[in-house]
mmCIF file of C-alpha atoms in Angstrom:
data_model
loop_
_atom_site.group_PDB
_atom_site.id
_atom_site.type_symbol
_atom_site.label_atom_id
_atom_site.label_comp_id
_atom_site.label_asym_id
_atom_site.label_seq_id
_atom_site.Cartn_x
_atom_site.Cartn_y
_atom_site.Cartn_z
ATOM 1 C CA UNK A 1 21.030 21.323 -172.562
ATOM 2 C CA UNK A 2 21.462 23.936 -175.465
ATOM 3 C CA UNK A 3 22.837 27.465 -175.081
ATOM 4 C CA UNK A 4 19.855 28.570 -175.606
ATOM 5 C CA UNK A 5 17.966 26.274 -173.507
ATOM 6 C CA UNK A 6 15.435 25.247 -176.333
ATOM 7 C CA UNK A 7 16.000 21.541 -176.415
ATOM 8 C CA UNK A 8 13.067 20.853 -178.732
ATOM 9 C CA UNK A 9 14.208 23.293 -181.503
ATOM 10 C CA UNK A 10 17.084 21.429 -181.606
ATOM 11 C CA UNK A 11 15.776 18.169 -181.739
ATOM 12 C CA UNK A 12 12.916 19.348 -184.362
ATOM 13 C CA UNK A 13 16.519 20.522 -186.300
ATOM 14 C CA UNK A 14 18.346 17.133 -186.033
ATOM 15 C CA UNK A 15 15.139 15.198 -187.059
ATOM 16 C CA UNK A 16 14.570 17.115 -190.057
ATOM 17 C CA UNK A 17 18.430 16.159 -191.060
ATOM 18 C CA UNK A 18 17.804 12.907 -190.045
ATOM 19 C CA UNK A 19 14.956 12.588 -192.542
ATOM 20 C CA UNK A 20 16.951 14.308 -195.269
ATOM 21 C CA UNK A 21 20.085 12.468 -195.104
ATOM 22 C CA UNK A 22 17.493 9.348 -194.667
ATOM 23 C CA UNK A 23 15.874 10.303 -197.932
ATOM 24 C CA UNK A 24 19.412 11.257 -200.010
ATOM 25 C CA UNK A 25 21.008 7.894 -198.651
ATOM 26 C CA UNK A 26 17.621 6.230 -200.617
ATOM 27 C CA UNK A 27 17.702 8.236 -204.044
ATOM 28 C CA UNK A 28 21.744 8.222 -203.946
ATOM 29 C CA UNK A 29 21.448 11.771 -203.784
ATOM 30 C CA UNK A 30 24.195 14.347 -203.304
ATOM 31 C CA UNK A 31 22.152 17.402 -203.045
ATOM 32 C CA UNK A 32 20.202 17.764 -199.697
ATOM 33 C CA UNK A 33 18.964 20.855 -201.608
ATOM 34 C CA UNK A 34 17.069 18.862 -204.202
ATOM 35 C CA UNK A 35 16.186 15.964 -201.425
ATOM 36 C CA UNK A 36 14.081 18.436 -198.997
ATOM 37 C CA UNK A 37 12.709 19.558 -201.994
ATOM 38 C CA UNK A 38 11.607 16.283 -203.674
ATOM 39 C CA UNK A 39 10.501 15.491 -199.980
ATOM 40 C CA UNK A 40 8.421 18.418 -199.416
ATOM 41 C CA UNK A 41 7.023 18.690 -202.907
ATOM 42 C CA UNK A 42 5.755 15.058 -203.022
ATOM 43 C CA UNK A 43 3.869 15.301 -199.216
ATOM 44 C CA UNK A 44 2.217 18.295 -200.665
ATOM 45 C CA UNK A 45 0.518 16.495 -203.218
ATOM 46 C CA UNK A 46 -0.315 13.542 -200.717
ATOM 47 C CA UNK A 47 -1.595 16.671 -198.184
ATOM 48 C CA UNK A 48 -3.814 17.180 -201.102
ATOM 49 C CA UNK A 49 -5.711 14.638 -201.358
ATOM 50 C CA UNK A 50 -6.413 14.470 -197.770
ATOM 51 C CA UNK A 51 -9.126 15.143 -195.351
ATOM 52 C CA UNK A 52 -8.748 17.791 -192.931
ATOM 53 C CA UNK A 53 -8.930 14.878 -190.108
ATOM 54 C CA UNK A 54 -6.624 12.399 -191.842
ATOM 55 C CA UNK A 55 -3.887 15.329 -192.460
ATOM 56 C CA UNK A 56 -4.019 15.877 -189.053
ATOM 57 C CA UNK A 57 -3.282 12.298 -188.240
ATOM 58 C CA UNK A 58 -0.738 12.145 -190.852
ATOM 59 C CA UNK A 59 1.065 15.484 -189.748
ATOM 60 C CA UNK A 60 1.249 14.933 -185.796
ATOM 61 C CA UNK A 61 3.600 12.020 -186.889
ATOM 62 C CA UNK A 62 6.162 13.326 -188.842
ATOM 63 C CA UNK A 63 8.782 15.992 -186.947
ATOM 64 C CA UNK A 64 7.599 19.808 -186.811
ATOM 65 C CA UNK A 65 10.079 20.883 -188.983
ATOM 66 C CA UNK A 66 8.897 18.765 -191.844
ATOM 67 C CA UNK A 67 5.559 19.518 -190.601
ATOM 68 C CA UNK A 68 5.716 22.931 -191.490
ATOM 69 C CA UNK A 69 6.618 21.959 -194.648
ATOM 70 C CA UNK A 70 3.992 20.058 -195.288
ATOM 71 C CA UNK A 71 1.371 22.727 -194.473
ATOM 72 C CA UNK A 72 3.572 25.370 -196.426
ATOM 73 C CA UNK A 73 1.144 27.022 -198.473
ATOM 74 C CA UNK A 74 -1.747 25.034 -197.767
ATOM 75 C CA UNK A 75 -5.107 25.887 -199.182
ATOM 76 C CA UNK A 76 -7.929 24.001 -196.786
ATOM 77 C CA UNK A 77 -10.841 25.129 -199.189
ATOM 78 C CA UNK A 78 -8.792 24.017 -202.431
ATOM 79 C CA UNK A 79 -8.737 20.456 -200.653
ATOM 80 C CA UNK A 80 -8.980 17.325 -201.161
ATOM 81 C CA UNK A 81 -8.286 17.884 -204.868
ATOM 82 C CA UNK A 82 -10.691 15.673 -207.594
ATOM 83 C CA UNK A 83 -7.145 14.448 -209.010
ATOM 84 C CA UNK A 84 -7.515 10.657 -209.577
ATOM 85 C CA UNK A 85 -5.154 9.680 -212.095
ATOM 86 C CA UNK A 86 -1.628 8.617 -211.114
ATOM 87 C CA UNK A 87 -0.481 10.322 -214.485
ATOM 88 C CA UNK A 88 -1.469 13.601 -213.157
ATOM 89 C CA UNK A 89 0.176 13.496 -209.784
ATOM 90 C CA UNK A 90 3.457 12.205 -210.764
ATOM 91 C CA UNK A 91 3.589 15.146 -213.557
ATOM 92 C CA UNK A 92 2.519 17.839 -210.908
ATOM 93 C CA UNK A 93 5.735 16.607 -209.162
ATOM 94 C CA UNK A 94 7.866 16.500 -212.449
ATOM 95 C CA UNK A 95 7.180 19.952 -212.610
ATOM 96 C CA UNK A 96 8.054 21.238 -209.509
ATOM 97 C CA UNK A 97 11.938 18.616 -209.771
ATOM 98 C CA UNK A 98 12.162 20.669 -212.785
ATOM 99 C CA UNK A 99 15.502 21.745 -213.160
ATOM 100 C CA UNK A 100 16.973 19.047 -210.316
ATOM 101 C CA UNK A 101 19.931 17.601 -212.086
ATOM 102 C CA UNK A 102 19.631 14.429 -209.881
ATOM 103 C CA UNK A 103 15.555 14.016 -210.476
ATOM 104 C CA UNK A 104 14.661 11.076 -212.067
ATOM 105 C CA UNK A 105 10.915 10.782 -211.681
ATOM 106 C CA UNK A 106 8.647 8.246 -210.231
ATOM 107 C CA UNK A 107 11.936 5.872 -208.752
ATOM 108 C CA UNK A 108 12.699 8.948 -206.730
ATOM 109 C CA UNK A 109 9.021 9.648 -205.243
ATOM 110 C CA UNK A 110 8.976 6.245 -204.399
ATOM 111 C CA UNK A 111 11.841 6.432 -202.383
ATOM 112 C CA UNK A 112 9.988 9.374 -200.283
ATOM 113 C CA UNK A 113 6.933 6.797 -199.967
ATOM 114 C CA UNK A 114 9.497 4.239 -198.869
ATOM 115 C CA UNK A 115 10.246 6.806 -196.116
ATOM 116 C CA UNK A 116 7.303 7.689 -194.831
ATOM 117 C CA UNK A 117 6.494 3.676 -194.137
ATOM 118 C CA UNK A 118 10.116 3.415 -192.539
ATOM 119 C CA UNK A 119 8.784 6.308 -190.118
ATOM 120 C CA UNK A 120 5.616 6.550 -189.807
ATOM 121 C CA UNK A 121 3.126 4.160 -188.278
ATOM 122 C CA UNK A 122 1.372 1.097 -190.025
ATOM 123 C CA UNK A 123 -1.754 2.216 -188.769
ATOM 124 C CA UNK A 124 -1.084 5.754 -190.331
ATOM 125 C CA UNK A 125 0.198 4.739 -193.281
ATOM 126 C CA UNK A 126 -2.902 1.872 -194.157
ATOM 127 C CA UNK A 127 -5.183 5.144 -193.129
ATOM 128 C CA UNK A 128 -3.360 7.673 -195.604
ATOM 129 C CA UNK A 129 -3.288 4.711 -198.479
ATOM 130 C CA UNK A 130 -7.104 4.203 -198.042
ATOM 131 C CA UNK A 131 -7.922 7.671 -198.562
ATOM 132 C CA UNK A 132 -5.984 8.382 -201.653
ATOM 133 C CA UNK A 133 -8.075 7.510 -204.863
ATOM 134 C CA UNK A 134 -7.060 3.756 -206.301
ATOM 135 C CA UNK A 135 -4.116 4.433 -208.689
ATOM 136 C CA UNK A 136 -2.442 6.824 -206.632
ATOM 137 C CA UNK A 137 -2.634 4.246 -203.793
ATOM 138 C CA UNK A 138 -0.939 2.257 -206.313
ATOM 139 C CA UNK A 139 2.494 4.402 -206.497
ATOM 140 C CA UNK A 140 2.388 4.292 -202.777
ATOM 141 C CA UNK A 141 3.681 0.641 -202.084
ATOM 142 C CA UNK A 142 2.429 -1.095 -199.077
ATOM 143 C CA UNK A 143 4.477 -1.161 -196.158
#
């Protein structure tokens, strides 16, 4: 038990590291910094491209911390965006890494897809992939 008796604050906490270290031990990253942000940046352009009832699948999978992150700022009505292009999501991503010394583009937001199959569900996974529009399912490799 914690001192503060709030067990599943601290687990949502060591999850969320898990995740992170997870994610910097893929990219080779020293910055957990620039790893929660590459993390975070990249599910909000998958929660983009989402239906309301397939975010909600997605998100009651990954830990609340990182959960909260992915509904950080979250438009409903701006959603799913028209965005089809792969071209177009990877540079909406290349501009929010901008300035991350470590960022080296689409190897890097691989590595967070490579994540989310290590964690997530098949089942959720095949359902997110479906729903994105054909080239961005291509970035996303299969699990």
């Amino acid at each position: 038990m914690t001192a503060q008796g709030l067990e599943v604050i601290d687990h949502s906490v060591h999850l969320a590291h898990d995740w992170t270290n997870e994610l910097a031990a893929r990219l080779g990253w020293t910055s957990k910094r620039s790893t929660l942000r590459l993390m975070r940046v990249t599910l909000h352009r998958i929660r983009d491209h989402l239906l309301v009832d397939e975010l909600a699948q997605f998100s009651a999978q990954l830990p609340i911390i990182i959960r909260g992150f992915l509904f950080e700022g979250w438009v409903p009505k701006r959603t799913p965006l028209k965005e089809r292009h792969a071209a177009e999501f990877l540079s909406a991503i290349h501009s929010e890494m901008e300035g991350s010394e470590e960022y080296r583009g689409h190897d890097d937001i691989k590595c967070v897809f490579d994540l989310l199959n290590a964690r997530l569900s098949l089942g959720e996974i095949e359902d997110i992939r479906a729903s994105l529009p054909s080239e961005l399912r291509l970035l996303w490799p299969a699990p």
